[in-house]
mmCIF file of C-alpha atoms in Angstrom:
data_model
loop_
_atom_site.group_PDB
_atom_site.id
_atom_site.type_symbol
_atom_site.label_atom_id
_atom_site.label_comp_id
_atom_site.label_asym_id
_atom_site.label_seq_id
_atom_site.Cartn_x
_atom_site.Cartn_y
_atom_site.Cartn_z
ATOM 1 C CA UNK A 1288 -24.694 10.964 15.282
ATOM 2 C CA UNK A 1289 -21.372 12.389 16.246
ATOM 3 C CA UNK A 1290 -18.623 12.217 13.756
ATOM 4 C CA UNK A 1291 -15.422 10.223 14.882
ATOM 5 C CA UNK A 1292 -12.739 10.927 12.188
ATOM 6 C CA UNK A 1293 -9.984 9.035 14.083
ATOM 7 C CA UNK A 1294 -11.386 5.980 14.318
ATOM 8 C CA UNK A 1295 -12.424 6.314 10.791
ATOM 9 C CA UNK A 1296 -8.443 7.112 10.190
ATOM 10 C CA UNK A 1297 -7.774 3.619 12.521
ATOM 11 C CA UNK A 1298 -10.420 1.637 10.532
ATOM 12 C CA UNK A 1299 -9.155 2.976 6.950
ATOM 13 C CA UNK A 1300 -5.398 1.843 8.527
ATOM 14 C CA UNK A 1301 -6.496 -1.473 9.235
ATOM 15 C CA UNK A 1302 -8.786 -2.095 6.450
ATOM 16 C CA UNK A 1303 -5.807 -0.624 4.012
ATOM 17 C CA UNK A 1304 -2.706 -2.345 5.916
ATOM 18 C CA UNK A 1305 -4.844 -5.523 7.026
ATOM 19 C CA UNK A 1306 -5.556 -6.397 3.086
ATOM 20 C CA UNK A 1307 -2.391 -5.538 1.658
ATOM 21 C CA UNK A 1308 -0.628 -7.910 4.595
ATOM 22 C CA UNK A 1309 -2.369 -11.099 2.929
ATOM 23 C CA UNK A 1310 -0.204 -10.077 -0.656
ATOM 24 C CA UNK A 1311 2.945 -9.683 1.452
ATOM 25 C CA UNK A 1312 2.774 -13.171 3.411
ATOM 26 C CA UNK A 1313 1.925 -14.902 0.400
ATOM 27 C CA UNK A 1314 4.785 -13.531 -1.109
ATOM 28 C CA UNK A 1315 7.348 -14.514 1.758
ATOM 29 C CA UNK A 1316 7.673 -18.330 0.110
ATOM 30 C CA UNK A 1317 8.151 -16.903 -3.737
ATOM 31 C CA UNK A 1318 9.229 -13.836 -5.512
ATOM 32 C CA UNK A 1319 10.248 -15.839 -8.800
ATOM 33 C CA UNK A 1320 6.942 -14.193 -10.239
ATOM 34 C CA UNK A 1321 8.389 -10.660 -9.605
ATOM 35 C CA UNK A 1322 12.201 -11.509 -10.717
ATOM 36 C CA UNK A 1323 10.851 -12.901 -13.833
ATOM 37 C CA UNK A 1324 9.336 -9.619 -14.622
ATOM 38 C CA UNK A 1325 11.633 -7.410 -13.429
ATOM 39 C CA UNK A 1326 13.743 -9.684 -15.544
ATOM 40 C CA UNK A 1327 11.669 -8.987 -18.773
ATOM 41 C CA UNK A 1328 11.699 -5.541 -17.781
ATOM 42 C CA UNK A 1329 15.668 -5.170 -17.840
ATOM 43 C CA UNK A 1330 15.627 -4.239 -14.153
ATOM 44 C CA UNK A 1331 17.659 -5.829 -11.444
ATOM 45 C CA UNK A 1332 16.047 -8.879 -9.676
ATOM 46 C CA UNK A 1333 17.171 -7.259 -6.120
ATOM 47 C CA UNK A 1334 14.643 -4.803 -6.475
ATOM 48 C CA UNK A 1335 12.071 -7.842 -6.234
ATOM 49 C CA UNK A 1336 12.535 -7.774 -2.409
ATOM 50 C CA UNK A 1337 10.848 -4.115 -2.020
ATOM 51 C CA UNK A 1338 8.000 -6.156 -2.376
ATOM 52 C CA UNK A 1339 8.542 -6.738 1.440
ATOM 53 C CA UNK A 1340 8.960 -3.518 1.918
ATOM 54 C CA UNK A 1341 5.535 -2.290 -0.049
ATOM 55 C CA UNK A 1342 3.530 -4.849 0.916
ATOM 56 C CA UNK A 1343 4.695 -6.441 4.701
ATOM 57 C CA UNK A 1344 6.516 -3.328 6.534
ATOM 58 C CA UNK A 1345 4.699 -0.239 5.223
ATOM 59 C CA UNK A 1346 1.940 -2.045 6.159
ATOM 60 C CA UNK A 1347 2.409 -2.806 9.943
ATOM 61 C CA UNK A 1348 3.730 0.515 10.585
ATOM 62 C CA UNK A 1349 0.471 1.593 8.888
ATOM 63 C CA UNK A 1350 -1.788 -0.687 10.706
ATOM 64 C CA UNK A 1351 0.317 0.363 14.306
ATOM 65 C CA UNK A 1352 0.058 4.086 13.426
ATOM 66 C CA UNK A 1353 3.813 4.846 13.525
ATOM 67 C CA UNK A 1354 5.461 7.151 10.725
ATOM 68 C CA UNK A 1355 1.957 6.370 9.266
ATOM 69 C CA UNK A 1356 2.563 9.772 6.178
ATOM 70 C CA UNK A 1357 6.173 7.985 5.733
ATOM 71 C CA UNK A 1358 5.047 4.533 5.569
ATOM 72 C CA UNK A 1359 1.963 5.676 3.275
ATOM 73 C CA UNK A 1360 4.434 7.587 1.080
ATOM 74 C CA UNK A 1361 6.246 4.714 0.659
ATOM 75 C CA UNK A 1362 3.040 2.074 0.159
ATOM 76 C CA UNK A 1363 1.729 4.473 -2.744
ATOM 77 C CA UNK A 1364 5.314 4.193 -4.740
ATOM 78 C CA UNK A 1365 5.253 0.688 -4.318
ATOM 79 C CA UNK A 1366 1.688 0.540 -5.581
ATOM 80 C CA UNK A 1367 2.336 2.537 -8.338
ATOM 81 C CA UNK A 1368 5.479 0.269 -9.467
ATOM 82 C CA UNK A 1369 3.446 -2.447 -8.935
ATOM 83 C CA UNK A 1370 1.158 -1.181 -12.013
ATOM 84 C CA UNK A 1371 3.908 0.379 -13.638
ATOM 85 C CA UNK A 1372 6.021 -3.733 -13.820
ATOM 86 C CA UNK A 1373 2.662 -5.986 -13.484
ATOM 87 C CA UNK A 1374 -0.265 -4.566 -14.718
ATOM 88 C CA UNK A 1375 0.467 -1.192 -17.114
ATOM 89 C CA UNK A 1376 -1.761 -3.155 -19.864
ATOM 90 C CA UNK A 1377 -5.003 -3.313 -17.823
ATOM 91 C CA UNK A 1378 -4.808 0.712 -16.895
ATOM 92 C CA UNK A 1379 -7.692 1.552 -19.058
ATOM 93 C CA UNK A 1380 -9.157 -1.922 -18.964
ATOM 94 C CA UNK A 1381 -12.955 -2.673 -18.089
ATOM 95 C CA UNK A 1382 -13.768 -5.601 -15.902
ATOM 96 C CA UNK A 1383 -16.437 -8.246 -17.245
ATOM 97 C CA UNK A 1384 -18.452 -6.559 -14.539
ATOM 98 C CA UNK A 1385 -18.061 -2.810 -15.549
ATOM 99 C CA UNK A 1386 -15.098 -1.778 -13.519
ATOM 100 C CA UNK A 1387 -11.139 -1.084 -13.435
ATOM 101 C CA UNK A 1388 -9.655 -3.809 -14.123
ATOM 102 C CA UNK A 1389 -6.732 -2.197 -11.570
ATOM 103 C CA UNK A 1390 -9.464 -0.407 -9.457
ATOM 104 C CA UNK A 1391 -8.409 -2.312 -6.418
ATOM 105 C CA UNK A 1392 -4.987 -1.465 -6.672
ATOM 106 C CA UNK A 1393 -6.204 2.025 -7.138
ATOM 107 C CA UNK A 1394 -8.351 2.228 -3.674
ATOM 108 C CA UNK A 1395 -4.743 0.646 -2.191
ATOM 109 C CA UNK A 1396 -3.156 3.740 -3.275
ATOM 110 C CA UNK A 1397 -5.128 5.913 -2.944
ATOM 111 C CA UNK A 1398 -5.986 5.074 0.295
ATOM 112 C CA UNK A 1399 -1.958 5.304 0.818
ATOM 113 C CA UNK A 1400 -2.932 8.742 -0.189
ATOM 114 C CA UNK A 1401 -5.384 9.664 1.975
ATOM 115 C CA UNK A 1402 -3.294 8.737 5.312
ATOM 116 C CA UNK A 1403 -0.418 10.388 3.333
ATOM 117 C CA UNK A 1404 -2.276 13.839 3.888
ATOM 118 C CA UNK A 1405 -3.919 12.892 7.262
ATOM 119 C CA UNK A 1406 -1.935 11.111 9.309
ATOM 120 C CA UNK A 1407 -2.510 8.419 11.945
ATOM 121 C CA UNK A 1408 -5.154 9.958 14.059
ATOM 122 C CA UNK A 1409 -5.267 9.930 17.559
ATOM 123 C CA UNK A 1410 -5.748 5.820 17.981
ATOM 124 C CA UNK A 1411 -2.265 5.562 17.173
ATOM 125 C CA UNK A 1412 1.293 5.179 18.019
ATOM 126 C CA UNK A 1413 2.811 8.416 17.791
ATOM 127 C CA UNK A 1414 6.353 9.508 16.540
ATOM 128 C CA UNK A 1415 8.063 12.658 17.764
ATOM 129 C CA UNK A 1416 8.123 14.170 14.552
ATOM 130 C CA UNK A 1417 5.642 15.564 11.446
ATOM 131 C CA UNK A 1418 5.803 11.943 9.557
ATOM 132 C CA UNK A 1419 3.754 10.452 12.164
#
């Protein structure tokens, strides 16, 4: 069987930036959840709207292939702040069922990671420069 890496890089776009929509829409009616931490956390509540940013925009430009490195970049930050505000108590935690408590976070970022270093592929739109 021949390999195909780019449409492996377009499923591991959709698969990554198809998930992660479903946490930004349901965040489009409510951030109280998010103010109230960043709240606890001393931090200003305007930050709460990089949510949006993390978890709806990143995203689609991941998902469409455009500035896919830049938009990953960007995804795996706002992954890791996500652990760093919500969930920096469960980072060594084991699941009832034997696993990370945070290990889906983790594939989220670290597939972020992974079109970081490889880009779009070829089933993609294209920018003209290197952060495509």
């Amino acid at each position: 069987m021949k390999k195909d890496i780019d449409f492996g890089l377009l499923l591991l776009r959709v698969v990554i930036g198809g998930l992660m929509l479903f946490h930004g829409v349901a965040k489009l009616s409510n951030l109280d959840g998010i103010k109230n931490m960043l709240t606890e956390a001393g931090l200003p509540t305007i930050i709460a709207y990089g949510v949006y940013i993390t978890e709806l925009i990143a995203p689609v430009l991941i998902i469409m292939g455009f500035k896919t490195r830049l938009a990953s970049l960007i995804f795996f930050f706002g992954i890791l702040a996500a652990l760093a505000l919500a969930h920096s108590e469960h980072l060594f935690a084991i699941s009832k069922t034997g696993g990370l408590e945070i290990e889906l976070l983790l594939l989220y970022a670290f597939g972020g990671m992974v079109l970081f270093f490889t880009g779009s592929g070829r089933y993609a739109v294209t920018s003209s420069n290197n952060w495509d």
